[in-house]
mmCIF file of C-alpha atoms in Angstrom:
data_model
loop_
_atom_site.group_PDB
_atom_site.id
_atom_site.type_symbol
_atom_site.label_atom_id
_atom_site.label_comp_id
_atom_site.label_asym_id
_atom_site.label_seq_id
_atom_site.Cartn_x
_atom_site.Cartn_y
_atom_site.Cartn_z
ATOM 1 C CA GLU S 12 162.865 65.601 -20.842
ATOM 2 C CA LEU S 13 161.090 62.357 -19.170
ATOM 3 C CA ARG S 14 160.723 64.210 -16.147
ATOM 4 C CA ASP S 15 160.902 60.990 -13.913
ATOM 5 C CA PRO S 16 160.990 61.843 -10.368
ATOM 6 C CA SER S 17 163.724 59.667 -9.578
ATOM 7 C CA ALA S 18 166.142 62.631 -11.566
ATOM 8 C CA ILE S 19 165.309 64.825 -8.709
ATOM 9 C CA GLU S 20 167.612 64.028 -6.542
ATOM 10 C CA PRO S 21 170.695 63.807 -8.550
ATOM 11 C CA LEU S 22 170.132 66.843 -10.231
ATOM 12 C CA ILE S 23 169.362 68.765 -6.849
ATOM 13 C CA ALA S 24 173.104 67.494 -5.815
ATOM 14 C CA LEU S 25 174.427 68.613 -9.117
ATOM 15 C CA LEU S 26 172.998 71.984 -8.761
ATOM 16 C CA GLU S 27 174.117 72.226 -4.945
ATOM 17 C CA ARG S 28 177.433 71.525 -6.516
ATOM 18 C CA ASN S 29 177.470 74.224 -8.444
ATOM 19 C CA ALA S 30 179.852 72.705 -10.745
ATOM 20 C CA GLU S 31 179.827 72.612 -14.772
ATOM 21 C CA GLY S 32 175.907 71.923 -15.197
ATOM 22 C CA GLY S 33 174.421 73.652 -12.652
ATOM 23 C CA TRP S 34 172.366 75.621 -14.736
ATOM 24 C CA ALA S 35 171.129 73.008 -16.593
ATOM 25 C CA ALA S 36 170.371 71.076 -13.828
ATOM 26 C CA SER S 37 167.906 73.950 -12.796
ATOM 27 C CA GLU S 38 166.444 74.095 -16.101
ATOM 28 C CA ALA S 39 165.662 70.438 -15.549
ATOM 29 C CA LEU S 40 164.293 70.684 -12.036
ATOM 30 C CA ALA S 41 161.977 73.441 -13.637
ATOM 31 C CA LYS S 42 160.922 71.223 -15.537
ATOM 32 C CA MET S 43 159.931 68.293 -13.322
ATOM 33 C CA GLY S 44 157.605 70.724 -11.673
ATOM 34 C CA LYS S 45 155.585 70.353 -8.092
ATOM 35 C CA PRO S 46 157.629 67.301 -7.142
ATOM 36 C CA ALA S 47 161.275 69.046 -7.295
ATOM 37 C CA VAL S 48 159.379 72.245 -5.204
ATOM 38 C CA GLU S 49 160.285 71.279 -1.626
ATOM 39 C CA PRO S 50 163.411 70.195 -2.334
ATOM 40 C CA LEU S 51 163.968 73.701 -4.206
ATOM 41 C CA ILE S 52 162.946 75.119 -1.274
ATOM 42 C CA ALA S 53 165.853 73.773 0.869
ATOM 43 C CA LEU S 54 167.982 75.349 -1.545
ATOM 44 C CA LEU S 55 167.037 79.220 -0.982
ATOM 45 C CA SER S 56 169.043 78.425 2.392
ATOM 46 C CA HIS S 57 172.132 77.125 0.676
ATOM 47 C CA GLN S 58 175.358 78.964 1.536
ATOM 48 C CA ASN S 59 176.510 79.496 -2.223
ATOM 49 C CA PRO S 60 174.577 82.506 -3.451
ATOM 50 C CA ASP S 61 174.678 80.475 -7.031
ATOM 51 C CA VAL S 62 173.054 77.979 -5.722
ATOM 52 C CA ARG S 63 170.432 80.052 -4.278
ATOM 53 C CA PHE S 64 169.926 81.689 -7.336
ATOM 54 C CA GLY S 65 169.376 78.691 -9.434
ATOM 55 C CA ALA S 66 167.120 77.468 -6.978
ATOM 56 C CA ALA S 67 165.361 80.612 -7.184
ATOM 57 C CA SER S 68 164.952 80.221 -10.769
ATOM 58 C CA ALA S 69 163.971 77.105 -10.956
ATOM 59 C CA LEU S 70 160.851 77.933 -8.723
ATOM 60 C CA GLY S 71 160.036 80.987 -10.494
ATOM 61 C CA GLU S 72 159.212 79.096 -13.231
ATOM 62 C CA ILE S 73 157.379 76.324 -11.684
ATOM 63 C CA GLY S 74 155.177 78.969 -10.125
ATOM 64 C CA ASP S 75 153.727 76.659 -7.057
ATOM 65 C CA PRO S 76 152.217 78.336 -4.301
ATOM 66 C CA ARG S 77 154.179 76.689 -1.759
ATOM 67 C CA ALA S 78 157.672 78.568 -2.839
ATOM 68 C CA LEU S 79 155.417 82.025 -2.316
ATOM 69 C CA GLY S 80 156.681 82.612 1.338
ATOM 70 C CA SER S 81 160.123 81.220 0.916
ATOM 71 C CA LEU S 82 160.810 83.401 -2.320
ATOM 72 C CA ILE S 83 159.451 86.574 -0.340
ATOM 73 C CA ALA S 84 161.883 85.180 2.406
ATOM 74 C CA ALA S 85 164.695 85.516 -0.192
ATOM 75 C CA LEU S 86 163.940 89.180 -0.864
ATOM 76 C CA THR S 87 166.295 89.692 1.971
ATOM 77 C CA ASP S 88 168.864 87.462 0.710
ATOM 78 C CA ILE S 89 172.593 88.952 1.139
ATOM 79 C CA ASP S 90 173.164 88.724 -2.594
ATOM 80 C CA PRO S 91 172.460 91.491 -4.607
ATOM 81 C CA ASN S 92 171.470 88.968 -7.693
ATOM 82 C CA VAL S 93 169.139 86.364 -5.800
ATOM 83 C CA ARG S 94 167.151 89.588 -4.586
ATOM 84 C CA LEU S 95 166.968 91.339 -8.168
ATOM 85 C CA LEU S 96 166.157 88.016 -9.540
ATOM 86 C CA VAL S 97 163.420 87.188 -6.900
ATOM 87 C CA ALA S 98 161.611 90.354 -7.031
ATOM 88 C CA GLY S 99 161.751 90.009 -10.798
ATOM 89 C CA ILE S 100 159.757 86.176 -10.260
ATOM 90 C CA LEU S 101 157.188 87.919 -7.525
ATOM 91 C CA VAL S 102 155.915 90.356 -9.396
ATOM 92 C CA ASP S 103 154.541 87.896 -11.453
ATOM 93 C CA HIS S 104 152.301 86.644 -9.043
ATOM 94 C CA VAL S 105 148.988 88.273 -8.323
ATOM 95 C CA ASP S 106 149.234 87.687 -4.117
ATOM 96 C CA PRO S 107 148.748 90.286 -2.011
ATOM 97 C CA LEU S 108 151.518 88.972 0.296
ATOM 98 C CA VAL S 109 153.456 90.020 -2.113
ATOM 99 C CA GLU S 110 152.954 93.586 -2.536
ATOM 100 C CA GLU S 111 154.048 94.751 1.127
ATOM 101 C CA PRO S 112 157.900 93.126 1.279
ATOM 102 C CA LEU S 113 158.325 94.723 -2.257
ATOM 103 C CA ILE S 114 157.238 98.116 -1.139
ATOM 104 C CA SER S 115 159.378 97.901 2.242
ATOM 105 C CA ALA S 116 162.197 96.840 0.327
ATOM 106 C CA MET S 117 162.214 99.676 -2.338
ATOM 107 C CA GLN S 118 161.277 102.126 0.670
ATOM 108 C CA ASN S 119 164.563 100.966 2.172
ATOM 109 C CA GLY S 120 166.249 101.966 -0.703
ATOM 110 C CA ASP S 121 166.581 98.064 -1.900
ATOM 111 C CA VAL S 122 168.086 99.013 -5.405
ATOM 112 C CA GLU S 123 168.014 95.529 -6.630
ATOM 113 C CA VAL S 124 164.789 94.699 -5.565
ATOM 114 C CA THR S 125 163.621 98.175 -7.090
ATOM 115 C CA ALA S 126 165.231 97.013 -10.767
ATOM 116 C CA GLY S 127 163.752 93.556 -10.378
ATOM 117 C CA ALA S 128 160.385 94.788 -9.828
ATOM 118 C CA TYR S 129 160.407 97.846 -11.311
ATOM 119 C CA ARG S 130 157.120 97.065 -13.648
ATOM 120 C CA PHE S 131 155.481 96.821 -10.142
ATOM 121 C CA PHE S 132 156.831 100.089 -8.799
ATOM 122 C CA ILE S 133 155.510 101.954 -11.540
ATOM 123 C CA GLU S 134 152.170 100.676 -11.420
ATOM 124 C CA MET S 135 151.868 101.748 -8.133
ATOM 125 C CA GLY S 136 152.938 104.752 -8.599
ATOM 126 C CA LEU S 137 153.973 105.823 -4.988
ATOM 127 C CA PRO S 138 154.991 109.288 -4.633
ATOM 128 C CA GLY S 139 158.452 109.466 -3.672
ATOM 129 C CA SER S 140 159.966 106.177 -5.383
ATOM 130 C CA GLU S 141 161.208 108.107 -8.436
ATOM 131 C CA GLY S 142 164.539 108.631 -6.548
ATOM 132 C CA VAL S 143 165.534 104.767 -5.789
ATOM 133 C CA LEU S 144 163.451 103.492 -9.217
ATOM 134 C CA ILE S 145 165.719 106.041 -10.919
ATOM 135 C CA GLU S 146 168.975 104.557 -8.931
ATOM 136 C CA ALA S 147 167.561 101.341 -10.312
ATOM 137 C CA LEU S 148 167.541 102.256 -13.912
ATOM 138 C CA ASP S 149 171.107 103.596 -13.292
ATOM 139 C CA LYS S 150 172.629 100.377 -12.032
ATOM 140 C CA TYR S 151 171.035 97.639 -13.884
ATOM 141 C CA GLY S 152 168.650 99.452 -16.406
ATOM 142 C CA LEU S 153 168.200 97.730 -20.061
ATOM 143 C CA LYS S 154 167.072 99.931 -22.986
ATOM 144 C CA GLU S 155 163.636 98.214 -22.243
ATOM 145 C CA THR S 156 163.587 99.280 -18.915
ATOM 146 C CA ALA S 157 164.172 103.153 -20.304
ATOM 147 C CA GLU S 158 161.834 102.723 -23.135
ATOM 148 C CA ASP S 159 159.084 101.815 -20.110
ATOM 149 C CA TYR S 160 160.339 104.658 -17.851
ATOM 150 C CA LEU S 161 159.600 106.922 -21.003
ATOM 151 C CA ASN S 162 156.456 105.899 -21.650
ATOM 152 C CA CYS S 163 154.859 105.211 -18.363
ATOM 153 C CA GLY S 164 153.510 108.536 -17.882
ATOM 154 C CA ASN S 165 155.718 110.069 -14.985
ATOM 155 C CA PRO S 166 157.642 113.104 -15.919
ATOM 156 C CA THR S 167 160.465 112.564 -13.673
ATOM 157 C CA LEU S 168 160.762 109.067 -14.573
ATOM 158 C CA GLU S 169 160.877 109.955 -18.756
ATOM 159 C CA SER S 170 163.132 112.844 -18.034
ATOM 160 C CA ALA S 171 165.706 109.908 -16.283
ATOM 161 C CA ALA S 172 165.104 107.422 -19.026
ATOM 162 C CA LYS S 173 166.154 110.436 -21.576
ATOM 163 C CA ASP S 174 168.991 110.841 -19.835
ATOM 164 C CA TRP S 175 170.012 107.697 -19.268
ATOM 165 C CA ALA S 176 170.158 107.250 -22.886
ATOM 166 C CA ASN S 177 171.987 109.382 -23.812
ATOM 167 C CA ARG S 178 174.194 108.940 -21.709
ATOM 168 C CA TYR S 179 174.650 105.253 -22.805
ATOM 169 C CA GLY S 180 173.739 105.886 -26.905
ATOM 170 C CA TYR S 181 170.822 104.494 -26.911
ATOM 171 C CA TYR S 182 167.800 105.496 -28.945
ATOM 172 C CA ILE S 183 164.548 104.822 -27.321
ATOM 173 C CA THR S 184 161.262 105.494 -28.572
ATOM 174 C CA ARG S 185 157.686 106.983 -27.401
ATOM 175 C CA GLY S 186 154.678 104.217 -27.834
ATOM 176 C CA ILE S 187 151.727 105.067 -27.048
ATOM 177 C CA GLY S 188 149.869 102.397 -25.971
ATOM 178 C CA SER S 189 152.880 100.223 -25.859
ATOM 179 C CA GLY S 190 151.807 97.876 -23.512
ATOM 180 C CA GLY S 191 153.989 98.796 -20.985
ATOM 181 C CA PRO S 192 153.435 99.684 -17.388
ATOM 182 C CA VAL S 193 151.761 102.967 -16.663
ATOM 183 C CA TRP S 194 152.089 105.084 -13.834
ATOM 184 C CA GLY S 195 149.603 104.476 -10.904
ATOM 185 C CA SER S 196 147.449 102.120 -12.402
ATOM 186 C CA ARG S 197 147.362 99.571 -9.465
ATOM 187 C CA LYS S 198 145.633 102.146 -7.251
#
């Protein structure tokens, strides 16, 4: 809460040990802001995926452009949870550098990246992307995701959302002007 830069090193050490309190350290480092960016970037290459996840999460909260290249590189992380998180973080950046790596990962069938950035992919409206989007819904979908698919304006995704909701016993609603992503609106 004090945001004292002298706390960065012990917080990094706590996150790096991945001990109890590691998640709290990640949240505290995010509150530290810009002074914590470089040490957090270094943790994106840590051997433990939980440490990489915590570092990516904090960097996403900070939103410093210095981390953009390292977060883009983390789209290829071996851990699916890290890729999922990083994709979700990157779609919040309105940077053209983000589009190509996200599209490439989706086109290569990376379900985790697709799930994390599904709103971006709906807005891109890329022909043929429905298959991996449906796979992402099936593997990682939430009710909110299904409702976004239902209301995005793509009949294939709408049908998949209804099937998913029926399979898992959810009631999803059609919401005109729901504020969700619209198929092809980024073109």
